[in-house]
Amino acid sequence: MEGTEGTALGRSESQTDIALKAAGYELAAWAVDGMDVLAVHEAARRAVDAVRSGAGPHFLELRTYRFRAHSMFDPERYREKAEVAHWLERDPITLLRNALGDADQLAEAQWTELQREADAEVAAAVEFAEAGTPEPVEELTRFVYSERGPQ
């Protein structure tokens, strides 16, 4: 997979069902449709309730799809445009918007305002980042390795 930033699970893992793999470590684990915001919310609530009641750690595999390339330099030769188009039909934001609209819980004016607020928040974050100073080169590996010497 020349030119990609990652490796397909099937090429790196003998068990590609990550929830099943986590269960092998005796963790309560299950897979969730990560494209369904309501399913993720319910699974997270269930896991949090279990952890808070003393049932120990839980592992959720949120199965999602990345719509865009890894970076602007990624030519995306490893997947078909039809595959991406298929998954775009399951865009989590669109699915949630439609579900809330169908349940009369989100009016068009509310959606427009949410979009405006989100766009403003992103623009402010970009402005803040671009106004910052670059990290000094000598700091780039800080916290990558332990700074403590031999004990």
Tab-separated table of C-alpha atoms in Angstrom:
chain	number	residue	atom	x	y	z
A	1	MET	CA	0.000	0.000	0.000
A	2	GLU	CA	2.591	2.469	-1.124
A	3	GLY	CA	1.810	6.072	-0.312
A	4	THR	CA	-0.661	5.425	2.512
A	5	GLU	CA	-0.285	6.471	6.108
A	6	GLY	CA	-1.839	3.338	7.494
A	7	THR	CA	-2.154	-0.359	7.004
A	8	ALA	CA	-5.427	-2.200	6.490
A	9	LEU	CA	-6.378	-4.296	9.532
A	10	GLY	CA	-6.477	-7.416	7.412
A	11	ARG	CA	-2.802	-6.941	6.583
A	12	SER	CA	-1.650	-6.344	10.150
A	13	GLU	CA	-3.998	-8.276	12.438
A	14	SER	CA	-4.918	-11.938	12.581
A	15	GLN	CA	-8.219	-10.936	14.220
A	16	THR	CA	-9.832	-7.937	12.510
A	17	ASP	CA	-12.830	-7.848	14.868
A	18	ILE	CA	-11.265	-5.523	17.426
A	19	ALA	CA	-14.084	-5.951	19.956
A	20	LEU	CA	-13.588	-9.721	19.817
A	21	LYS	CA	-9.855	-9.214	20.226
A	22	ALA	CA	-10.456	-7.036	23.321
A	23	ALA	CA	-12.797	-9.683	24.732
A	24	GLY	CA	-9.844	-12.076	24.521
A	25	TYR	CA	-8.253	-9.973	27.269
A	26	GLU	CA	-11.333	-10.596	29.417
A	27	LEU	CA	-12.715	-7.109	28.845
A	28	ALA	CA	-16.413	-6.529	28.410
A	29	ALA	CA	-16.385	-5.472	24.773
A	30	TRP	CA	-18.743	-4.927	21.908
A	31	ALA	CA	-18.831	-3.325	18.483
A	32	VAL	CA	-21.072	-0.345	17.751
A	33	ASP	CA	-22.153	1.250	14.481
A	34	GLY	CA	-20.028	4.368	14.807
A	35	MET	CA	-21.958	6.013	11.975
A	36	ASP	CA	-25.082	6.071	14.185
A	37	VAL	CA	-24.770	8.824	16.794
A	38	LEU	CA	-27.704	7.484	18.817
A	39	ALA	CA	-26.261	3.951	18.871
A	40	VAL	CA	-22.906	5.338	20.051
A	41	HIS	CA	-24.619	7.377	22.764
A	42	GLU	CA	-26.569	4.358	23.992
A	43	ALA	CA	-23.509	2.072	23.982
A	44	ALA	CA	-21.408	4.664	25.802
A	45	ARG	CA	-24.168	5.192	28.389
A	46	ARG	CA	-24.409	1.434	28.909
A	47	ALA	CA	-20.633	1.102	29.315
A	48	VAL	CA	-20.372	4.089	31.670
A	49	ASP	CA	-23.216	2.758	33.819
A	50	ALA	CA	-21.511	-0.646	34.024
A	51	VAL	CA	-18.115	0.839	34.901
A	52	ARG	CA	-19.641	3.104	37.567
A	53	SER	CA	-21.452	0.142	39.104
A	54	GLY	CA	-18.134	-1.655	39.569
A	55	ALA	CA	-18.230	-3.984	36.548
A	56	GLY	CA	-14.692	-3.024	35.542
A	57	PRO	CA	-13.384	-1.600	32.298
A	58	HIS	CA	-15.342	-1.850	29.066
A	59	PHE	CA	-14.152	-1.613	25.473
A	60	LEU	CA	-16.257	-0.164	22.659
A	61	GLU	CA	-15.221	-0.567	19.046
A	62	LEU	CA	-16.905	2.287	17.206
A	63	ARG	CA	-16.950	1.166	13.577
A	64	THR	CA	-16.720	4.230	11.381
A	65	TYR	CA	-15.551	5.220	7.923
A	66	ARG	CA	-13.062	7.937	7.016
A	67	PHE	CA	-14.494	9.963	4.127
A	68	ARG	CA	-11.371	11.875	3.202
A	69	ALA	CA	-7.789	10.973	2.411
A	70	HIS	CA	-5.236	10.766	5.218
A	71	SER	CA	-3.681	14.023	4.039
A	72	MET	CA	-3.604	16.357	1.080
A	73	PHE	CA	-0.687	14.288	-0.266
A	74	ASP	CA	-2.630	11.003	-0.180
A	75	PRO	CA	-3.805	10.061	-3.715
A	76	GLU	CA	-6.294	7.512	-2.266
A	77	ARG	CA	-5.487	4.735	-4.733
A	78	TYR	CA	-6.526	2.122	-2.196
A	79	ARG	CA	-10.315	2.582	-2.428
A	80	GLU	CA	-12.914	3.190	-5.103
A	81	LYS	CA	-14.899	6.429	-5.355
A	82	ALA	CA	-18.078	4.304	-5.283
A	83	GLU	CA	-17.049	2.953	-1.875
A	84	VAL	CA	-16.700	6.460	-0.452
A	85	ALA	CA	-20.000	7.506	-2.063
A	86	HIS	CA	-21.736	4.501	-0.481
A	87	TRP	CA	-20.480	5.437	2.966
A	88	LEU	CA	-21.368	9.111	2.504
A	89	GLU	CA	-24.994	7.961	2.454
A	90	ARG	CA	-24.425	6.977	6.094
A	91	ASP	CA	-22.874	10.283	7.183
A	92	PRO	CA	-23.495	10.437	10.958
A	93	ILE	CA	-24.376	14.128	10.989
A	94	THR	CA	-26.885	13.783	8.168
A	95	LEU	CA	-28.427	10.668	9.744
A	96	LEU	CA	-28.799	12.399	13.119
A	97	ARG	CA	-30.185	15.564	11.539
A	98	ASN	CA	-32.772	13.506	9.658
A	99	ALA	CA	-33.718	11.491	12.755
A	100	LEU	CA	-34.159	14.625	14.850
A	101	GLY	CA	-36.127	16.315	12.080
A	102	ASP	CA	-38.388	13.284	11.640
A	103	ALA	CA	-39.046	13.335	15.405
A	104	ASP	CA	-39.831	17.083	15.293
A	105	GLN	CA	-36.893	17.749	17.613
A	106	LEU	CA	-34.862	19.921	15.226
A	107	ALA	CA	-36.348	22.676	13.113
A	108	GLU	CA	-34.565	23.970	10.015
A	109	ALA	CA	-33.843	27.295	11.753
A	110	GLN	CA	-32.203	25.449	14.675
A	111	TRP	CA	-30.086	23.428	12.246
A	112	THR	CA	-28.985	26.576	10.444
A	113	GLU	CA	-28.010	28.195	13.753
A	114	LEU	CA	-26.070	25.090	14.850
A	115	GLN	CA	-24.189	25.143	11.542
A	116	ARG	CA	-23.398	28.839	11.964
A	117	GLU	CA	-22.117	28.293	15.514
A	118	ALA	CA	-19.983	25.315	14.456
A	119	ASP	CA	-18.516	27.223	11.510
A	120	ALA	CA	-17.678	30.171	13.803
A	121	GLU	CA	-16.041	27.867	16.364
A	122	VAL	CA	-13.901	26.203	13.690
A	123	ALA	CA	-12.912	29.573	12.199
A	124	ALA	CA	-11.884	30.827	15.668
A	125	ALA	CA	-9.820	27.673	16.287
A	126	VAL	CA	-8.048	28.033	12.929
A	127	GLU	CA	-7.350	31.695	13.620
A	128	PHE	CA	-5.954	30.834	17.070
A	129	ALA	CA	-3.740	28.080	15.626
A	130	GLU	CA	-2.432	30.236	12.804
A	131	ALA	CA	-1.629	33.070	15.230
A	132	GLY	CA	0.411	30.743	17.439
A	133	THR	CA	4.129	30.217	17.334
A	134	PRO	CA	5.663	27.003	15.992
A	135	GLU	CA	6.995	24.540	18.534
A	136	PRO	CA	10.791	24.849	18.866
A	137	VAL	CA	12.527	21.945	17.109
A	138	GLU	CA	14.304	20.892	20.301
A	139	GLU	CA	10.887	20.352	21.948
A	140	LEU	CA	9.462	18.048	19.259
A	141	THR	CA	10.578	14.828	20.941
A	142	ARG	CA	9.757	15.968	24.481
A	143	PHE	CA	7.472	13.462	26.210
A	144	VAL	CA	8.127	10.868	23.508
A	145	TYR	CA	10.611	9.117	25.775
A	146	SER	CA	10.888	9.182	29.532
A	147	GLU	CA	12.947	12.105	30.779
A	148	ARG	CA	13.967	10.169	33.898
A	149	GLY	CA	17.412	8.690	33.899
A	150	PRO	CA	18.309	5.193	35.086
A	151	GLN	CA	17.040	4.435	38.576
